[in-house]
């Protein structure tokens, strides 16, 4: 598709829908041409309470007339500490205090800085297929697609990659895949970056941009064991998978693992820019005051108000439960619809569902793109992901209703018939 660009906008943004959007409400967005689109991208897992949830809008308006910004090194906006208290009561026990920033990448970068300064070690282990952002350091941690690194290398050094347990890709069962990945990780620690040099291991509990691949719980448990044995810190990047997206408040919850550092963003504030790094008080005490921060670091009172309202909406509307129930239904229906394409893997917890399309064991990026386009032509917005761009990702808002899921499914089914099953 030819994407029209405004002369005042960089063409570096790729875009699914070229017509300007003028309004959003719940699961829908409305463009300037009068079209209504079913938005199952949720701004890449950001607008989890739906577009312009009335409670969030109200909180933003009320806060805007009280205090818009209080710079954290100059003053302490009351709402920042109120939000931190609320967040602490919902995060794992190991997470006791927070540093706030604006984007996921900024928070990941801060988390790595904290790990390095706290351990006095230099290196980082990340996983093949991971995505952690687009700043220099987070690009160095990212390996989901070549385009995120290509043209920007060399990137910061001291980053080592280990295989992620992508069972479908390897063609092995969970146990065999996890065993292989742990063996590779132990080898990495013997041969390329010793524990004494390694500050942290960073992992997405559900690989996002890399293909919506959930890490088996045993993998997260094993990572915790290695970290406990070696003093390496375990950073869980829940930027995309957090805040109820997976049918649990946190995607790693079923493992029972306590992270050393938790990184949060996206669904945190229903679209207002905010991210958080959580750690134990003991760890945070090792971060020399003044050695990290930023003008907007933590102080945006309006984002905080939106985040507080988002937590309330998630709980009052039982959105974690809704994500689980609607997600199970969506996955079940997708499995039936996609039965004629047996080389398809449908996976992911809650409303973080990936549909990986292959043909004769090879990634089928062409069909993936045709399906995405056909759905878009029928006013259903879906994203793709995966190193081979052969995964369709389903990210409806956590507020999505059964009728809206059915609407999306019938568009998808008709699109599949059009492009693949004539
Ligand atoms: N970490 C994960 C797991 C992500 O999915 C993303 C963004 O997609 C990031 C970090 C970076 O977040 P941001 O785009 O807000 O910088």
Coordinates of C-alpha atoms and ligand atoms in Angstrom, one line a residue:
X1 CA 0.0 0.0 0.0
X2 CA 1.2 3.5 -0.8
X3 CA 1.3 5.4 2.5
X4 CA 0.6 9.1 2.0
X5 CA 2.9 11.2 4.2
X6 CA 2.4 14.7 5.3
X7 CA 5.4 16.8 4.3
X8 CA 5.8 17.8 7.9
X9 CA 6.2 14.3 9.2
X10 CA 9.3 12.0 9.0
X11 CA 8.7 8.9 6.9
X12 CA 10.6 6.8 9.5
X13 CA 7.2 5.9 11.0
X14 CA 5.7 2.9 9.3
X15 CA 1.9 2.9 9.6
X16 CA -1.0 0.4 9.2
X17 CA -3.7 3.0 8.6
X18 CA -2.8 6.0 6.5
X19 CA -5.9 8.2 7.1
X20 CA -5.6 10.5 10.1
X21 CA -7.5 9.3 13.2
X22 CA -9.6 11.9 14.9
X23 CA -11.2 10.1 17.8
X24 CA -11.0 6.9 19.8
X25 CA -13.6 5.2 22.0
X26 CA -13.3 1.8 23.7
X27 CA -12.2 -0.7 21.1
X28 CA -12.7 1.6 18.1
X29 CA -11.0 4.5 16.4
X30 CA -12.6 6.8 13.9
X31 CA -10.7 8.4 11.0
X32 CA -11.2 11.7 9.3
X33 CA -12.9 10.0 6.4
X34 CA -15.7 8.8 8.7
X35 CA -14.5 5.2 9.0
X36 CA -14.8 3.3 12.2
X37 CA -12.0 0.7 12.8
X38 CA -11.9 -2.1 15.3
X39 CA -8.5 -1.5 17.0
X40 CA -7.0 -4.8 18.0
X41 CA -3.5 -3.2 18.3
X42 CA -4.3 -1.1 21.3
X43 CA -1.4 1.2 20.3
X44 CA 0.9 -1.8 20.7
X45 CA -0.6 -2.9 24.1
X46 CA -0.9 0.6 25.5
X47 CA -4.6 1.5 25.6
X48 CA -5.5 -1.5 27.6
X49 CA -8.5 0.2 29.2
X50 CA -9.8 1.1 25.7
X51 CA -9.5 4.4 24.0
X52 CA -10.5 7.4 26.2
X53 CA -11.9 5.4 29.2
X54 CA -14.1 7.9 31.0
X55 CA -12.4 7.3 34.3
X56 CA -9.0 7.9 32.9
X57 CA -10.2 11.0 31.0
X58 CA -11.7 12.4 34.2
X59 CA -8.6 11.8 36.2
X60 CA -6.4 13.5 33.6
X61 CA -8.7 16.5 33.5
X62 CA -8.9 16.8 37.3
X63 CA -5.1 16.5 37.6
X64 CA -4.5 19.1 34.8
X65 CA -6.2 21.8 36.8
X66 CA -4.2 20.9 40.0
X67 CA -0.6 20.2 38.9
X68 CA 0.7 19.3 35.5
X69 CA 4.4 18.9 36.3
X70 CA 6.6 18.9 39.3
X71 CA 10.2 18.2 38.6
X72 CA 11.3 15.3 40.9
X73 CA 14.7 16.8 41.8
X74 CA 13.0 20.0 42.8
X75 CA 9.9 18.8 44.5
X76 CA 7.8 15.8 45.2
X77 CA 4.4 15.9 43.6
X78 CA 1.9 14.2 46.0
X79 CA 0.5 12.0 43.2
X80 CA 3.8 10.4 42.5
X81 CA 4.1 8.9 46.0
X82 CA 0.5 8.0 46.1
X83 CA 0.8 6.1 42.8
X84 CA 4.1 4.4 43.9
X85 CA 2.3 3.1 47.1
X86 CA -0.5 1.7 45.0
X87 CA 1.8 0.1 42.5
X88 CA 3.9 -1.5 45.3
X89 CA 0.8 -3.2 46.7
X90 CA 0.3 -4.9 43.3
X91 CA 3.8 -5.9 42.4
X92 CA 5.7 -9.0 43.6
X93 CA 7.0 -8.9 47.2
X94 CA 10.6 -8.4 46.0
X95 CA 9.6 -5.1 44.4
X96 CA 9.5 -2.3 47.0
X97 CA 10.3 1.0 45.4
X98 CA 10.2 2.6 42.0
X99 CA 11.9 5.0 39.7
X100 CA 9.6 6.5 37.0
X101 CA 10.4 7.6 33.5
X102 CA 8.6 8.1 30.2
X103 CA 9.1 5.2 27.8
X104 CA 9.8 1.5 28.0
X105 CA 13.3 1.9 26.5
X106 CA 14.2 4.6 29.0
X107 CA 13.1 2.3 31.8
X108 CA 15.0 -0.7 30.4
X109 CA 18.1 1.4 30.1
X110 CA 17.7 2.7 33.7
X111 CA 17.2 -0.9 34.9
X112 CA 20.5 -2.0 33.3
X113 CA 22.3 1.1 34.8
X114 CA 20.9 0.1 38.2
X115 CA 22.1 -3.5 37.8
X116 CA 25.6 -2.4 36.7
X117 CA 26.0 0.1 39.5
X118 CA 24.6 -2.2 42.2
X119 CA 26.7 -5.3 41.2
X120 CA 29.8 -3.4 40.0
X121 CA 29.7 -5.8 37.1
X122 CA 29.8 -4.8 33.4
X123 CA 28.0 -7.3 31.2
X124 CA 24.4 -8.1 30.3
X125 CA 22.7 -11.3 29.0
X126 CA 19.7 -10.9 26.8
X127 CA 17.8 -13.4 24.6
X128 CA 17.6 -14.1 20.9
X129 CA 14.5 -12.5 19.5
X130 CA 14.1 -10.1 22.4
X131 CA 13.0 -6.5 22.0
X132 CA 13.8 -3.9 24.6
X133 CA 13.7 -0.6 22.8
X134 CA 15.4 1.7 20.3
X135 CA 17.9 3.8 22.3
X136 CA 21.6 2.9 21.9
X137 CA 21.8 0.5 24.8
X138 CA 18.3 -1.0 24.3
X139 CA 19.1 -1.5 20.6
X140 CA 22.2 -3.5 21.7
X141 CA 19.9 -5.7 23.8
X142 CA 17.4 -6.2 20.9
X143 CA 17.6 -9.0 18.4
X144 CA 14.0 -9.4 17.2
X145 CA 14.7 -8.0 13.7
X146 CA 17.8 -6.8 11.9
X147 CA 16.1 -3.5 11.0
X148 CA 16.3 -2.3 14.6
X149 CA 20.1 -2.5 14.6
X150 CA 21.1 -2.3 11.0
X151 CA 22.7 1.1 10.1
X152 CA 23.2 1.9 13.8
X153 CA 26.1 -0.4 14.6
X154 CA 28.4 -0.6 16.4
X155 CA 26.2 -0.6 19.5
X156 CA 27.3 -0.5 23.2
X157 CA 29.4 -3.6 24.1
X158 CA 29.1 -6.1 26.9
X159 CA 25.8 -7.6 25.7
X160 CA 25.6 -11.4 25.2
X161 CA 22.8 -13.3 23.7
X162 CA 21.4 -16.7 24.6
X163 CA 18.6 -18.8 22.9
X164 CA 15.0 -18.1 24.0
X165 CA 12.8 -21.2 24.4
X166 CA 10.9 -20.9 21.2
X167 CA 9.4 -24.4 21.1
X168 CA 7.5 -24.1 17.8
X169 CA 10.6 -22.8 16.0
X170 CA 12.9 -25.6 17.3
X171 CA 10.1 -28.2 16.8
X172 CA 10.8 -29.6 20.3
X173 CA 8.5 -30.0 23.3
X174 CA 8.8 -27.6 26.2
X175 CA 11.1 -29.7 28.4
X176 CA 13.6 -30.4 25.6
X177 CA 13.6 -26.7 24.5
X178 CA 14.1 -25.4 28.0
X179 CA 16.9 -28.0 28.6
X180 CA 18.7 -26.9 25.5
X181 CA 18.3 -23.2 26.3
X182 CA 19.6 -23.6 29.8
X183 CA 22.6 -25.6 28.6
X184 CA 23.4 -22.8 26.1
X185 CA 23.1 -20.2 28.9
X186 CA 25.4 -22.1 31.2
X187 CA 27.9 -22.5 28.4
X188 CA 27.7 -18.7 27.7
X189 CA 28.5 -18.1 31.4
X190 CA 31.5 -20.5 31.2
X191 CA 32.9 -19.3 27.8
X192 CA 31.9 -15.7 27.1
X193 CA 30.8 -13.7 30.1
X194 CA 31.6 -15.2 33.5
X195 CA 29.2 -14.6 36.3
X196 CA 31.7 -12.3 38.0
X197 CA 31.4 -10.0 35.0
X198 CA 27.7 -10.3 34.4
X199 CA 25.4 -7.8 36.1
X200 CA 22.1 -9.0 34.9
X201 CA 20.0 -11.3 32.8
X202 CA 17.1 -9.5 31.1
X203 CA 14.1 -11.4 29.7
X204 CA 10.6 -10.9 28.5
X205 CA 8.3 -13.4 30.1
X206 CA 6.4 -13.4 26.8
X207 CA 8.6 -12.5 23.9
X208 CA 6.7 -9.6 22.3
X209 CA 8.1 -8.1 19.1
X210 CA 10.1 -11.3 18.6
X211 CA 6.9 -13.3 17.9
X212 CA 4.6 -13.5 20.9
X213 CA 6.3 -16.5 22.4
X214 CA 5.5 -17.3 26.1
X215 CA 8.5 -18.5 28.1
X216 CA 7.7 -21.8 29.8
X217 CA 7.4 -21.2 33.6
X218 CA 10.3 -23.7 34.1
X219 CA 12.5 -21.4 32.1
X220 CA 11.9 -18.4 34.3
X221 CA 12.4 -20.6 37.3
X222 CA 15.7 -21.9 36.0
X223 CA 16.8 -18.3 35.3
X224 CA 16.0 -17.4 38.9
X225 CA 18.1 -20.4 40.1
X226 CA 21.1 -19.3 38.0
X227 CA 20.8 -15.8 39.3
X228 CA 20.6 -17.0 42.9
X229 CA 23.7 -19.2 42.4
X230 CA 25.8 -16.4 40.8
X231 CA 24.6 -13.1 42.2
X232 CA 23.5 -12.0 38.7
X233 CA 20.3 -9.9 38.9
X234 CA 17.2 -11.0 37.1
X235 CA 15.4 -8.3 35.2
X236 CA 11.9 -9.1 33.9
X237 CA 10.9 -6.8 31.1
X238 CA 7.1 -6.7 31.4
X239 CA 6.7 -3.6 29.3
X240 CA 4.3 -5.3 26.9
X241 CA 3.1 -8.2 29.0
X242 CA 2.3 -6.3 32.3
X243 CA -0.8 -4.8 33.8
X244 CA -3.2 -7.7 33.1
X245 CA -2.5 -8.2 29.4
X246 CA -1.8 -11.9 29.8
X247 CA -4.7 -12.8 32.1
X248 CA -2.5 -12.3 35.2
X249 CA -1.5 -8.9 36.5
X250 CA 2.1 -9.9 35.5
X251 CA 3.0 -12.5 32.9
X252 CA 5.6 -14.1 35.1
X253 CA 3.2 -14.6 38.0
X254 CA 2.4 -18.3 37.2
X255 CA 6.1 -19.1 37.8
X256 CA 6.1 -17.7 41.3
X257 CA 9.5 -16.2 40.6
X258 CA 10.5 -12.9 42.3
X259 CA 12.4 -10.6 40.0
X260 CA 15.2 -8.4 41.2
X261 CA 14.1 -5.7 38.9
X262 CA 10.8 -5.3 37.1
X263 CA 10.4 -3.0 34.1
X264 CA 6.9 -1.7 33.3
X265 CA 5.4 0.7 30.7
X266 CA 2.8 0.6 27.9
X267 CA -0.4 -0.5 29.6
X268 CA 0.6 1.4 32.8
X269 CA -1.3 4.7 32.1
X270 CA -3.8 4.0 29.3
X271 CA -1.8 6.0 26.7
X272 CA -0.1 8.7 28.8
X273 CA 3.7 8.4 28.7
X274 CA 5.0 6.6 31.8
X275 CA 7.3 3.8 32.6
X276 CA 8.6 2.3 35.9
X277 CA 11.5 0.4 37.2
X278 CA 10.8 -1.5 40.4
X279 CA 13.3 -3.1 42.7
X280 CA 13.9 -4.0 46.4
X281 CA 14.8 -1.2 48.8
X282 CA 18.1 -2.9 49.3
X283 CA 18.9 -2.7 45.6
X284 CA 17.6 0.9 45.1
X285 CA 19.8 2.0 48.0
X286 CA 22.8 1.1 45.9
X287 CA 21.8 3.7 43.3
X288 CA 23.8 6.8 44.1
X289 CA 21.4 9.8 44.4
X290 CA 21.7 12.0 41.4
X291 CA 23.5 9.4 39.3
X292 CA 20.3 8.7 37.2
X293 CA 17.3 10.8 36.3
X294 CA 16.0 13.3 33.8
X295 CA 13.9 16.4 33.5
X296 CA 10.8 14.4 33.1
X297 CA 11.9 11.4 35.1
X298 CA 9.0 10.5 37.3
X299 CA 7.4 13.9 37.6
X300 CA 4.6 14.0 35.2
X301 CA 1.6 14.4 37.4
X302 CA -0.9 13.9 34.6
X303 CA 0.6 10.5 33.6
X304 CA 0.5 9.5 37.3
X305 CA -3.2 10.4 37.6
X306 CA -3.9 8.4 34.4
X307 CA -1.9 5.5 35.9
X308 CA -3.7 5.6 39.2
X309 CA -7.1 5.6 37.4
X310 CA -5.9 2.8 35.1
X311 CA -5.2 0.6 38.2
X312 CA -8.6 1.4 39.6
X313 CA -10.3 0.5 36.2
X314 CA -8.4 -2.7 35.9
X315 CA -9.6 -3.8 39.3
X316 CA -13.1 -2.4 39.4
X317 CA -13.9 -3.8 36.0
X318 CA -12.1 -7.1 36.6
X319 CA -10.1 -6.6 33.5
X320 CA -7.5 -9.3 34.4
X321 CA -10.3 -11.8 34.5
X322 CA -11.8 -10.4 31.3
X323 CA -8.4 -10.7 29.5
X324 CA -8.2 -14.4 30.5
X325 CA -11.8 -15.2 29.5
X326 CA -11.9 -13.3 26.3
X327 CA -8.4 -14.5 25.4
X328 CA -9.3 -18.1 25.9
X329 CA -12.3 -17.7 23.7
X330 CA -10.4 -15.8 21.0
X331 CA -7.7 -18.5 21.0
X332 CA -10.2 -21.3 20.8
X333 CA -12.1 -19.7 17.9
X334 CA -8.9 -18.9 16.1
X335 CA -7.9 -22.5 16.4
X336 CA -11.2 -23.6 14.7
X337 CA -11.0 -20.9 12.0
X338 CA -7.3 -21.8 11.2
X339 CA -7.9 -25.6 11.1
X340 CA -7.5 -25.7 7.3
X341 CA -3.9 -24.3 7.8
X342 CA -2.3 -27.1 9.9
X343 CA 1.1 -25.4 9.9
X344 CA -0.1 -22.7 12.2
X345 CA 0.8 -22.1 15.8
X346 CA -1.8 -20.2 17.9
X347 CA -0.3 -19.2 21.3
X348 CA 0.0 -16.8 24.1
X349 CA -1.7 -16.1 27.4
X350 CA -4.7 -13.8 27.9
X351 CA -5.1 -11.1 25.2
X352 CA -1.5 -11.4 24.0
X353 CA -2.1 -13.9 21.2
X354 CA 0.2 -14.7 18.3
X355 CA -0.8 -16.6 15.2
X356 CA 2.4 -17.9 13.5
X357 CA 1.9 -18.8 9.9
X358 CA 4.2 -21.3 8.2
X359 CA 4.2 -23.3 5.0
X360 CA 6.2 -26.6 4.7
X361 CA 8.1 -25.6 7.8
X362 CA 9.1 -22.2 6.5
X363 CA 7.8 -18.8 7.8
X364 CA 4.9 -17.5 5.6
X365 CA 5.4 -13.8 5.8
X366 CA 3.5 -13.3 2.5
X367 CA 0.3 -14.8 3.8
X368 CA 0.7 -12.9 7.1
X369 CA 1.0 -9.6 5.4
X370 CA -1.9 -10.4 3.0
X371 CA -4.1 -11.3 5.9
X372 CA -3.2 -8.2 7.9
X373 CA -4.0 -6.1 4.8
X374 CA -7.3 -7.9 4.1
X375 CA -8.4 -7.4 7.7
X376 CA -7.4 -3.8 7.5
X377 CA -9.4 -3.4 4.3
X378 CA -12.4 -4.6 6.3
X379 CA -11.6 -2.2 9.2
X380 CA -9.9 -4.6 11.6
X381 CA -6.5 -3.4 12.8
X382 CA -3.9 -6.1 13.6
X383 CA -0.2 -5.9 14.0
X384 CA 2.4 -8.4 12.9
X385 CA 5.6 -9.5 14.7
X386 CA 8.4 -12.1 14.7
X387 CA 11.9 -12.1 13.2
X388 CA 10.4 -13.4 10.0
X389 CA 7.3 -11.1 10.1
X390 CA 5.1 -14.2 10.0
X391 CA 3.1 -13.8 13.2
X392 CA -0.2 -11.9 13.5
X393 CA -0.6 -10.4 16.9
X394 CA -3.9 -9.9 18.6
X395 CA -3.9 -7.2 21.2
X396 CA -7.5 -6.1 21.9
X397 CA -8.0 -3.8 24.9
X398 CA -8.6 -5.6 28.1
X399 CA -12.1 -4.1 28.1
X400 CA -13.0 -5.9 24.9
X401 CA -16.5 -7.5 24.9
X402 CA -17.5 -10.8 23.4
X403 CA -19.4 -9.1 20.6
X404 CA -16.3 -7.1 19.6
X405 CA -14.2 -10.3 19.7
X406 CA -16.8 -11.9 17.4
X407 CA -16.8 -8.9 15.1
X408 CA -13.0 -9.2 14.8
X409 CA -13.2 -13.0 14.3
X410 CA -15.7 -12.7 11.5
X411 CA -13.6 -10.1 9.7
X412 CA -10.6 -12.4 10.1
X413 CA -12.4 -15.5 8.9
X414 CA -13.7 -13.7 5.8
X415 CA -10.2 -12.3 5.2
X416 CA -8.7 -15.8 5.5
X417 CA -11.2 -17.1 3.0
X418 CA -10.4 -14.3 0.6
X419 CA -6.6 -14.6 0.7
X420 CA -5.9 -18.3 1.5
X421 CA -8.9 -20.6 1.2
X422 CA -10.5 -19.7 -2.2
Ligands
LIG1 N1 10.4 -3.8 26.2 C1 9.4 -4.4 25.5 C2 9.2 -5.9 25.9 C3 8.7 -3.8 24.5 O1 7.7 -4.5 23.9 C4 9.0 -2.5 24.2 C5 8.2 -1.8 23.1 O2 7.6 -2.4 22.3 C6 10.0 -1.8 24.9 C7 10.7 -2.5 25.9 C8 10.3 -0.4 24.5 O3 9.3 0.4 24.9 P1 9.1 1.9 24.3 O4 8.7 1.7 22.9 O5 8.1 2.5 25.1 O6 10.4 2.6 24.4

